[in-house]
Short mmCIF file of C-alpha atoms in Angstrom, two decimals:
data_model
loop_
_atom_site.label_atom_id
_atom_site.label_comp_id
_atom_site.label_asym_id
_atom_site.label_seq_id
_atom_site.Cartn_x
_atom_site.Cartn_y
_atom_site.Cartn_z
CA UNK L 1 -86.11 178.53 198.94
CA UNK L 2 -86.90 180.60 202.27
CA UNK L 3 -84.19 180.20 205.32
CA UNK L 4 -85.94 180.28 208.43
CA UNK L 5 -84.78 180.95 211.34
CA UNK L 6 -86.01 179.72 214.71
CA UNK L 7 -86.05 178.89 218.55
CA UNK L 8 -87.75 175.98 220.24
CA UNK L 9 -87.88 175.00 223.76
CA UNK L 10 -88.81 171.25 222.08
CA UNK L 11 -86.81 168.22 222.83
CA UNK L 12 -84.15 167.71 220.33
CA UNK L 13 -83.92 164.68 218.42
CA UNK L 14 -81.21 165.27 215.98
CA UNK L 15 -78.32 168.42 215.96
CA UNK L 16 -78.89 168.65 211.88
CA UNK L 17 -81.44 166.60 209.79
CA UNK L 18 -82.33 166.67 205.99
CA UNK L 19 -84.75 163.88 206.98
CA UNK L 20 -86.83 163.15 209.74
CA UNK L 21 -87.92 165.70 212.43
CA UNK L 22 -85.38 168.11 213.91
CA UNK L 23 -87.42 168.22 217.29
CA UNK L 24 -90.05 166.37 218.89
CA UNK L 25 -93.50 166.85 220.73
CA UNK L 26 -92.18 167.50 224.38
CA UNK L 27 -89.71 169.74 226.26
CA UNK L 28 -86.56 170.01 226.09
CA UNK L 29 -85.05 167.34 228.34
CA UNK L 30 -83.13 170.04 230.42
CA UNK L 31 -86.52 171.61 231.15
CA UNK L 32 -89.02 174.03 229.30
CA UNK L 33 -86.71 176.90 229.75
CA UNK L 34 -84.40 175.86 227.72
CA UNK L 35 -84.26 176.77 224.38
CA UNK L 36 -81.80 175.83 221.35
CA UNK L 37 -81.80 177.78 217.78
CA UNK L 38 -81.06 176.93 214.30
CA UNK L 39 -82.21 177.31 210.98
CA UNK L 40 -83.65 175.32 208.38
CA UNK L 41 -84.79 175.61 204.64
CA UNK L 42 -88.54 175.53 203.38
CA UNK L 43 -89.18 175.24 199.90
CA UNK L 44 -92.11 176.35 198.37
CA UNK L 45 -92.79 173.05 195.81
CA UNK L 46 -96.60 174.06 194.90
CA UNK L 47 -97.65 177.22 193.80
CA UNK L 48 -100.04 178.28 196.39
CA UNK L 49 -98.16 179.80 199.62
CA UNK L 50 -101.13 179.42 201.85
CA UNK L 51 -101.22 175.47 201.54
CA UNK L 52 -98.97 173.56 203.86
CA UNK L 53 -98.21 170.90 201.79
CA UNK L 54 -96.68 173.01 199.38
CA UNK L 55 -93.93 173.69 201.34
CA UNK L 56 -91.20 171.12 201.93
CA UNK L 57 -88.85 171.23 204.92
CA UNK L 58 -85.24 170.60 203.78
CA UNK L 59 -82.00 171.26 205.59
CA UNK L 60 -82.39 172.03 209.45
CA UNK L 61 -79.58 172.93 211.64
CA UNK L 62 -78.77 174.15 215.00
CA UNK L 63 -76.01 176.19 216.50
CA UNK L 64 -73.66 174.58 218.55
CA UNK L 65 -73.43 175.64 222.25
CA UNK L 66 -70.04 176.49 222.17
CA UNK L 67 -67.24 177.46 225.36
CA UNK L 68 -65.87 180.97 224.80
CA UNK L 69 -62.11 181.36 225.34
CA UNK L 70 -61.83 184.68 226.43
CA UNK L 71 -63.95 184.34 229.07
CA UNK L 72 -64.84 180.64 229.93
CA UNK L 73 -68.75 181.27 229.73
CA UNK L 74 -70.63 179.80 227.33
CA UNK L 75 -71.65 181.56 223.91
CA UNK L 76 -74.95 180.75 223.27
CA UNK L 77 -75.96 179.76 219.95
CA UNK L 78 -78.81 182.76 220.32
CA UNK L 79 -74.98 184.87 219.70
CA UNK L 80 -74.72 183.34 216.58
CA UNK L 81 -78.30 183.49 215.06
CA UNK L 82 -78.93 187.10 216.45
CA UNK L 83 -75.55 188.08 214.86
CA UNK L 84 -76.16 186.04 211.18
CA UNK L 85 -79.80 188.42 211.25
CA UNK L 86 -77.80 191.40 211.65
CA UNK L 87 -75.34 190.77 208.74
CA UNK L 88 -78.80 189.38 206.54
CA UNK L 89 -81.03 192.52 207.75
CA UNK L 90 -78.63 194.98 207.18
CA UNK L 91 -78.15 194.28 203.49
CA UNK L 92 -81.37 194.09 202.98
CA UNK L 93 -84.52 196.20 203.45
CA UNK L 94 -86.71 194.24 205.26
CA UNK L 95 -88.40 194.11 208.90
CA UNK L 96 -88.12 191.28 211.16
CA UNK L 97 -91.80 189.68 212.75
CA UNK L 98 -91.79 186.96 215.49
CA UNK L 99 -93.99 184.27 215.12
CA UNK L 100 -95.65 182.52 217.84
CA UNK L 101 -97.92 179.19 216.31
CA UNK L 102 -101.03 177.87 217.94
CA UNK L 103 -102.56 174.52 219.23
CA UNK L 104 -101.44 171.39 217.35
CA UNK L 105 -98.25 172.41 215.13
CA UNK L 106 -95.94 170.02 215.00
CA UNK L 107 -92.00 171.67 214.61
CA UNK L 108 -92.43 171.12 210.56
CA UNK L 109 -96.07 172.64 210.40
CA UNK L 110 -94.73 175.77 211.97
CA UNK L 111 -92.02 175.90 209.99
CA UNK L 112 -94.08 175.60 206.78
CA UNK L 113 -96.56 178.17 208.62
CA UNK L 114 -93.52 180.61 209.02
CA UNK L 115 -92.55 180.54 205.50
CA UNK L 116 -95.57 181.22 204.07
CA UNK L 117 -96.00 184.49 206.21
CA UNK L 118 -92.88 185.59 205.44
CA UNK L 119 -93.87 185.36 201.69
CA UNK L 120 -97.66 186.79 202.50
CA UNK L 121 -97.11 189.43 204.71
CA UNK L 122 -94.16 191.02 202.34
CA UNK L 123 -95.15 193.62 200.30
CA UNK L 124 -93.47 195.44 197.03
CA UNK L 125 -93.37 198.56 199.79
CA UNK L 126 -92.37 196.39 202.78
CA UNK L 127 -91.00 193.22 202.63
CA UNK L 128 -90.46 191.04 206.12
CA UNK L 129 -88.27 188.44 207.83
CA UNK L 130 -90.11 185.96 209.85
CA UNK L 131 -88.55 184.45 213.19
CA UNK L 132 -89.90 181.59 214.49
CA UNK L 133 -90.33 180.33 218.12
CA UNK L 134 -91.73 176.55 218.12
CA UNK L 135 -93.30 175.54 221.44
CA UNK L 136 -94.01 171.97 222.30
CA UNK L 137 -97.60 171.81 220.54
CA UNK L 138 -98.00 168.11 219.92
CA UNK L 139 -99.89 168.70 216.70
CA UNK L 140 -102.86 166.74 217.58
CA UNK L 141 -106.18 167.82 217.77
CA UNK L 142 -108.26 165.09 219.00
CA UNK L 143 -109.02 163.94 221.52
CA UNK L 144 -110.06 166.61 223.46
CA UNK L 145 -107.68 165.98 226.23
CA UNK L 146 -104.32 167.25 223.80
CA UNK L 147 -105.92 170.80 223.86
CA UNK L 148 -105.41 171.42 227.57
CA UNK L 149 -101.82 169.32 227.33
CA UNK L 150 -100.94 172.14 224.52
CA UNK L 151 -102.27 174.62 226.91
CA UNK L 152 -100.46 173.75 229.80
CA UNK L 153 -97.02 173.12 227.41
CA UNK L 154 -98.02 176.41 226.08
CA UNK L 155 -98.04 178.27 229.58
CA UNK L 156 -94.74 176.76 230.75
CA UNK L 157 -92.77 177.71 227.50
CA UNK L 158 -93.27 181.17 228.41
CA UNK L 159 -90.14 180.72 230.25
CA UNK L 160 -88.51 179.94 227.05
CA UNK L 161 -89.71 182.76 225.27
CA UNK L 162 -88.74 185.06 228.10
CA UNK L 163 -85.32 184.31 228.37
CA UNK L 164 -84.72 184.27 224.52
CA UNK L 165 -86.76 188.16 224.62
CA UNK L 166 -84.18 189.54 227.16
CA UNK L 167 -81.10 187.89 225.04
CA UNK L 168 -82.47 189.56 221.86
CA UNK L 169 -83.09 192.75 223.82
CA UNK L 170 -79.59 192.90 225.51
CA UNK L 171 -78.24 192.02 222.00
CA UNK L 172 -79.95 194.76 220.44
CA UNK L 173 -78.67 197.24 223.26
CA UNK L 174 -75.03 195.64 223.24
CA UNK L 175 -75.24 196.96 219.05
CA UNK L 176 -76.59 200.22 219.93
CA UNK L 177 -73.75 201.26 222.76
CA UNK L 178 -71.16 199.49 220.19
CA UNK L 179 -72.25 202.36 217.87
CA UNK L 180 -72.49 205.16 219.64
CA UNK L 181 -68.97 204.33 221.11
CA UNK L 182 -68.01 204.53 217.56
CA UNK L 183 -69.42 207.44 216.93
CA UNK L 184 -68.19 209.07 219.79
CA UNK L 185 -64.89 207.91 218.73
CA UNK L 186 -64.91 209.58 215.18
CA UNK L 187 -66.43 213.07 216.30
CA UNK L 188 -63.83 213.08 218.57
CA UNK L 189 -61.32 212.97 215.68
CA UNK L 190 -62.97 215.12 213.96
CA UNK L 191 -64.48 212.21 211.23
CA UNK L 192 -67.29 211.38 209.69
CA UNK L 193 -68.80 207.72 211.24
CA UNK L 194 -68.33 204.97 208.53
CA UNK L 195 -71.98 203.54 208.17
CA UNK L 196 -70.00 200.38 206.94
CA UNK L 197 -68.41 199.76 210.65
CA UNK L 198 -72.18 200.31 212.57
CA UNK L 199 -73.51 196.96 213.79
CA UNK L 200 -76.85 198.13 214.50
CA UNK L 201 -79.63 197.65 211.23
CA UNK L 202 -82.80 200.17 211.38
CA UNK L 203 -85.03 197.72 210.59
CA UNK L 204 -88.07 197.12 213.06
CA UNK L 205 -89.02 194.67 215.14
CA UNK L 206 -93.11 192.86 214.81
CA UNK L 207 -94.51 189.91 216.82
CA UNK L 208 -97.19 187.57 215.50
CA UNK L 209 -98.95 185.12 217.64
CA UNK L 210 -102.07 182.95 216.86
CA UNK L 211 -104.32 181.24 218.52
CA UNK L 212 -103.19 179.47 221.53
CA UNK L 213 -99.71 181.15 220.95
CA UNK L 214 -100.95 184.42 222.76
CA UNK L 215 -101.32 182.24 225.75
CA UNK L 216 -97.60 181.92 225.60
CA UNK L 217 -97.22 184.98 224.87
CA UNK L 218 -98.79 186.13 228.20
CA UNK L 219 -95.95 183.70 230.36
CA UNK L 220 -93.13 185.18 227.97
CA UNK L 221 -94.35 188.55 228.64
CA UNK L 222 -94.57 188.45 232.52
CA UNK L 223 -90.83 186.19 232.78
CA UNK L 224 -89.76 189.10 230.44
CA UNK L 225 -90.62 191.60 233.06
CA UNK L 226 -89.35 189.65 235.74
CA UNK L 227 -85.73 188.97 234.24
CA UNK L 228 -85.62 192.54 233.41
CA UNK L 229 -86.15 193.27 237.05
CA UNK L 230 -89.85 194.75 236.67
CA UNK L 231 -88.92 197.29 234.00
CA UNK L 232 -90.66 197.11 230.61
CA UNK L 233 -88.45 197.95 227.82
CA UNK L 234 -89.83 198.99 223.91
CA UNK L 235 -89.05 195.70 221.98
CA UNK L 236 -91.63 195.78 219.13
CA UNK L 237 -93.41 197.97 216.96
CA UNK L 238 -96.68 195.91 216.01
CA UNK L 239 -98.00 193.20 217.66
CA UNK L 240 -100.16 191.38 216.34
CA UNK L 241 -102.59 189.18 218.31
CA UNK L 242 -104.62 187.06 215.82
CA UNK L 243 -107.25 184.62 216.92
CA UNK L 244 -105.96 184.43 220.40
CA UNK L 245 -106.73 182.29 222.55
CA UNK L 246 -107.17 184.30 225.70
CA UNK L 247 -109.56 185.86 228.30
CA UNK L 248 -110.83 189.24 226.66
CA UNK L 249 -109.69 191.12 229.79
CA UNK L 250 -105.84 189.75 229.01
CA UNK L 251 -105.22 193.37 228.10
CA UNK L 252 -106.50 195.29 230.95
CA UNK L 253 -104.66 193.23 233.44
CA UNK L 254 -101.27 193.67 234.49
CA UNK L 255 -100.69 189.69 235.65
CA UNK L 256 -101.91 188.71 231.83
CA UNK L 257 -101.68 190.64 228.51
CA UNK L 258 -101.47 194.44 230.11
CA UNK L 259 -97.76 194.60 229.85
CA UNK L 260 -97.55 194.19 226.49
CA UNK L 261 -98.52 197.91 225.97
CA UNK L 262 -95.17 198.88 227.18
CA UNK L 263 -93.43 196.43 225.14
CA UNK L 264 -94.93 197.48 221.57
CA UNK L 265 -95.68 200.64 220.28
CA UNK L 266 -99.02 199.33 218.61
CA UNK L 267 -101.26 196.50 219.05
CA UNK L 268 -103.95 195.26 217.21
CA UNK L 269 -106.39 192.53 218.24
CA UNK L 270 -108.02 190.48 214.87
CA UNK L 271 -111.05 188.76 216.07
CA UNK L 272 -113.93 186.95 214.94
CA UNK L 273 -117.31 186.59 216.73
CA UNK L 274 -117.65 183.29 214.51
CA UNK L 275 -114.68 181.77 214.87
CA UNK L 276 -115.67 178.17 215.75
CA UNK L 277 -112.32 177.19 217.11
CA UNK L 278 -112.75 179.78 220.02
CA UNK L 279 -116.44 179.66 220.37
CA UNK L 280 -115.53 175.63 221.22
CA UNK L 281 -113.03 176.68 223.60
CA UNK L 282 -115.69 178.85 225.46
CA UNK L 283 -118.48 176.01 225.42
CA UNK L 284 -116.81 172.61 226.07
CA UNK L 285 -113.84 173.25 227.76
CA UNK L 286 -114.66 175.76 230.32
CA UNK L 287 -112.99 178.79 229.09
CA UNK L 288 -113.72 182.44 229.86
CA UNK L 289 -114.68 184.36 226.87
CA UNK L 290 -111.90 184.56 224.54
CA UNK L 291 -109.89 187.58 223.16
CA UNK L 292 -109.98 186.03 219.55
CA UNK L 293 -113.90 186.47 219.80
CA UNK L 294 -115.13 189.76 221.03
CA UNK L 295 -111.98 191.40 221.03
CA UNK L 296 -111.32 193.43 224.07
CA UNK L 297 -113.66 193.37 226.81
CA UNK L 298 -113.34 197.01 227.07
CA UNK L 299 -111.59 199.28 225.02
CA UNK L 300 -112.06 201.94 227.74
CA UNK L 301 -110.03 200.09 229.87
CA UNK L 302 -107.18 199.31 227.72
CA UNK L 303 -104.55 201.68 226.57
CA UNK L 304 -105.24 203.60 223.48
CA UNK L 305 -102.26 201.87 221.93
CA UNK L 306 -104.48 198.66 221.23
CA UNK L 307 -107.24 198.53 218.11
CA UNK L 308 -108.96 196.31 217.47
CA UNK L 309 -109.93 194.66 213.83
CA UNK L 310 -113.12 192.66 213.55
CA UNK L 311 -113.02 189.51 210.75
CA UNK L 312 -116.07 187.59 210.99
CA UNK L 313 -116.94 188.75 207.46
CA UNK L 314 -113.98 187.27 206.45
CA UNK L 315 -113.12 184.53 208.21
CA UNK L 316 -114.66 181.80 206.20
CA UNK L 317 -112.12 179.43 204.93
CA UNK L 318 -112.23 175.57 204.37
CA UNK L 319 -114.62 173.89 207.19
CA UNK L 320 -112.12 172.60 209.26
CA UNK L 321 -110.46 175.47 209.75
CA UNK L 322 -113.38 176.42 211.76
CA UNK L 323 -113.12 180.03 211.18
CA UNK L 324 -109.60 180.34 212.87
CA UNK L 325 -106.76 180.61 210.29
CA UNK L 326 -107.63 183.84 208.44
CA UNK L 327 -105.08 185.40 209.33
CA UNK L 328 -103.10 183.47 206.73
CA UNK L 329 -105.73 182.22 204.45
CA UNK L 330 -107.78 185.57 203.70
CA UNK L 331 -106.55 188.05 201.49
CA UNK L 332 -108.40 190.70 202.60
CA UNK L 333 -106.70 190.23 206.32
CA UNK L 334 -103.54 190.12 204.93
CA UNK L 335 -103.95 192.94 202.79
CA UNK L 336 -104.86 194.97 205.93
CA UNK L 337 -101.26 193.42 207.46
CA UNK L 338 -99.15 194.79 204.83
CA UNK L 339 -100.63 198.39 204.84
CA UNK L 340 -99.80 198.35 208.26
CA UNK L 341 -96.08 197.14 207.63
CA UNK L 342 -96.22 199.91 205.37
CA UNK L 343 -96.85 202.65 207.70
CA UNK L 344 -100.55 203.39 206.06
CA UNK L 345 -102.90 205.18 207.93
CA UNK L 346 -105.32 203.31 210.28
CA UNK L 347 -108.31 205.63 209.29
CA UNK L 348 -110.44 205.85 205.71
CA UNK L 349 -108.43 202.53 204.52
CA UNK L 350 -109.99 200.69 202.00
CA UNK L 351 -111.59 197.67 202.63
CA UNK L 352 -112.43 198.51 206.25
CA UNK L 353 -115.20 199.95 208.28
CA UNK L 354 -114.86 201.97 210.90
CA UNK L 355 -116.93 201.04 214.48
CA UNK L 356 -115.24 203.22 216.59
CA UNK L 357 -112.70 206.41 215.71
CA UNK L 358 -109.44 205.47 215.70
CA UNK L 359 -109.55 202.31 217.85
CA UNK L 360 -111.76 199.62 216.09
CA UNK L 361 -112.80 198.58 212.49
CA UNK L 362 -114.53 195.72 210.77
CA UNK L 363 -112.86 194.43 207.84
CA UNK L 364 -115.84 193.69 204.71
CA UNK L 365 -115.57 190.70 202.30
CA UNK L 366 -114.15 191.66 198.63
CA UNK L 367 -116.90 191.74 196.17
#
């Protein structure tokens, strides 16, 4: 059984469920700002991780919203999840990623989606914790006119994602000044810091979004800056854009994707020139060329934090998943995940081929 843990900015239909849907298709009825979390279990009950119905969603809670007494502000349930990861990452040795799902997940899908990465992208050398945000995809794909309601619903829950990105980064900074405060304290008794009474884990922080998801990502990243009064602050280590559904130049410009660079040490861009999803997106619904195809429009342009990783040699699946869902359905692109979870060098790795030094590879088909 995998606990996942999760936000959503989706209406709520129940406060715990072991049956039925937790959340629904549309906003939260306060507005698409706000966002409750919660946790629920996913069982895998087949053997193959990468098929969703082998997992089964069980148990789903949420925190309660809850009135502090000390202070007569509310203690957001956010308090309580962030604070249940820190206990849960600190005995254990494993990173954290956020997940971001495409176009037509419903809340279950994305929480069987979630699972399974957690399972594929850990490692024997690096195992991972996946966190998932659930915006109000309606998890229908036809007809055509759902894709731009997703979009749209996408775009808005930016807001969402925002907000909960500056609570987890003023959590994270609230457990780094409770530290050093202890420290401070113990040097200046001339003591040795007990590890045991540190709040803050080491463990590092990833984002994954797919697919349509990186089009939220682009609102959460520019309500991120604004909340944090212009300022970028270092929140990840990787992100990983896979698939995304975005204009190619999302990284060059400062009102998309551009900000991103400040927010993650590294990101890499897995695309597919043959990814039928995308190449759809560009013909019949009037998109600019998408990030998820080419990759970058210009490397040049972008810092030299971004690579990019080219899959069309590998992103054959099953024919309706029109070239889109490699990133969880091909070992050879999650292979290339973990080794860099692991730390592995970008350059002479096996199973890629280098197109440009340092900044772009194409991964090649086993056997």
């Amino acid at each position: 059984m995998t606990q996942i843990y999760f936000a959503s900015n989706r209406d709520v239909l129940h406060e715990t469920s072991s049956k039925g849907a937790l959340f629904g298709p549309r906003f939260n009825a306060a507005g698409p700002q706000i966002f409750r979390v919660g946790k629920a279990e996913v069982t895998l009950a087949g053997t193959d991780p990468k098929d969703d119905g082998a997992w089964s969603v069980g148990q789903s809670s949420l925190y309660p919203e809850t009135l502090a007494a000390t202070d007569d502000k509310t203690k957001l349930g956010s308090a309580s999840l962030f604070e249940d990861l820190r206990q849960i990452l600190k005995g254990n040795d494993r990173d954290v990623i956020v997940y971001l799902h495409g176009f037509a997940n419903t809340f279950e899908n994305s929480l069987q989606r979630a699972a399974a990465l957690e399972q594929l992208y850990s490692s024997a050398r690096q195992q991972v914790m996946v966190v998932l945000f659930s915006w109000p995809s309606n998890g229908q794909v036809q007809p055509a006119w759902n894709y731009f309601s997703d979009r749209e619903d996408a775009e808005a829950s930016g807001l969402a994602m925002g907000r909960a990105l500056k609570r987890l980064v003023e959590f994270l900074t609230d457990l780094r000044s409770d530290d050093e405060a202890l420290v401070l304290a113990a040097r200046q008794r001339g003591e040795v810091p007990d590890k045991a009474q540190l709040r803050q884990c080491s463990r590092r922080l990833h984002l994954v979004a797919h697919s349509m998801g990186n089009w939220a990502l682009r609102g959460a990243v520019q309500k991120f800056l604004q909340l944090n009064g212009g300022t970028p602050r270092r929140v990840f280590d990787c992100a990983f854009l896979m698939a995304a559904d975005e204009d190619n130049d999302a990284l060059q410009l400062p009102l998309k994707l551009q900000p991103l660079d400040a927010l993650a040490n590294r990101v890499f861009v897995y695309h597919a020139a043959n990814d039928i999803v995308l190449t759809i997106s560009d013909k019949t619904k009037g998109m600019p060329d998408r990030l998820g195809s080419d990759g970058p429009q210009s490397l040049d342009q972008v810092s030299e934090r971004v690579m990019a990783v080219d899959c069309r040699l590998v992103a054959d699946t099953r024919l309706e998943d029109g070239r889109h869902q490699y990133y969880r359905l091909r070992d050879e692109v999650i292979t290339d995940i973990q080794a860099t979870l692991c730390d592995d060098p970008q350059e002479s790795r096996p199973g890629r081929q280098e197109k440009r030094p340092g900044r772009a590879w194409l991964l090649l088909a086993k056997g």
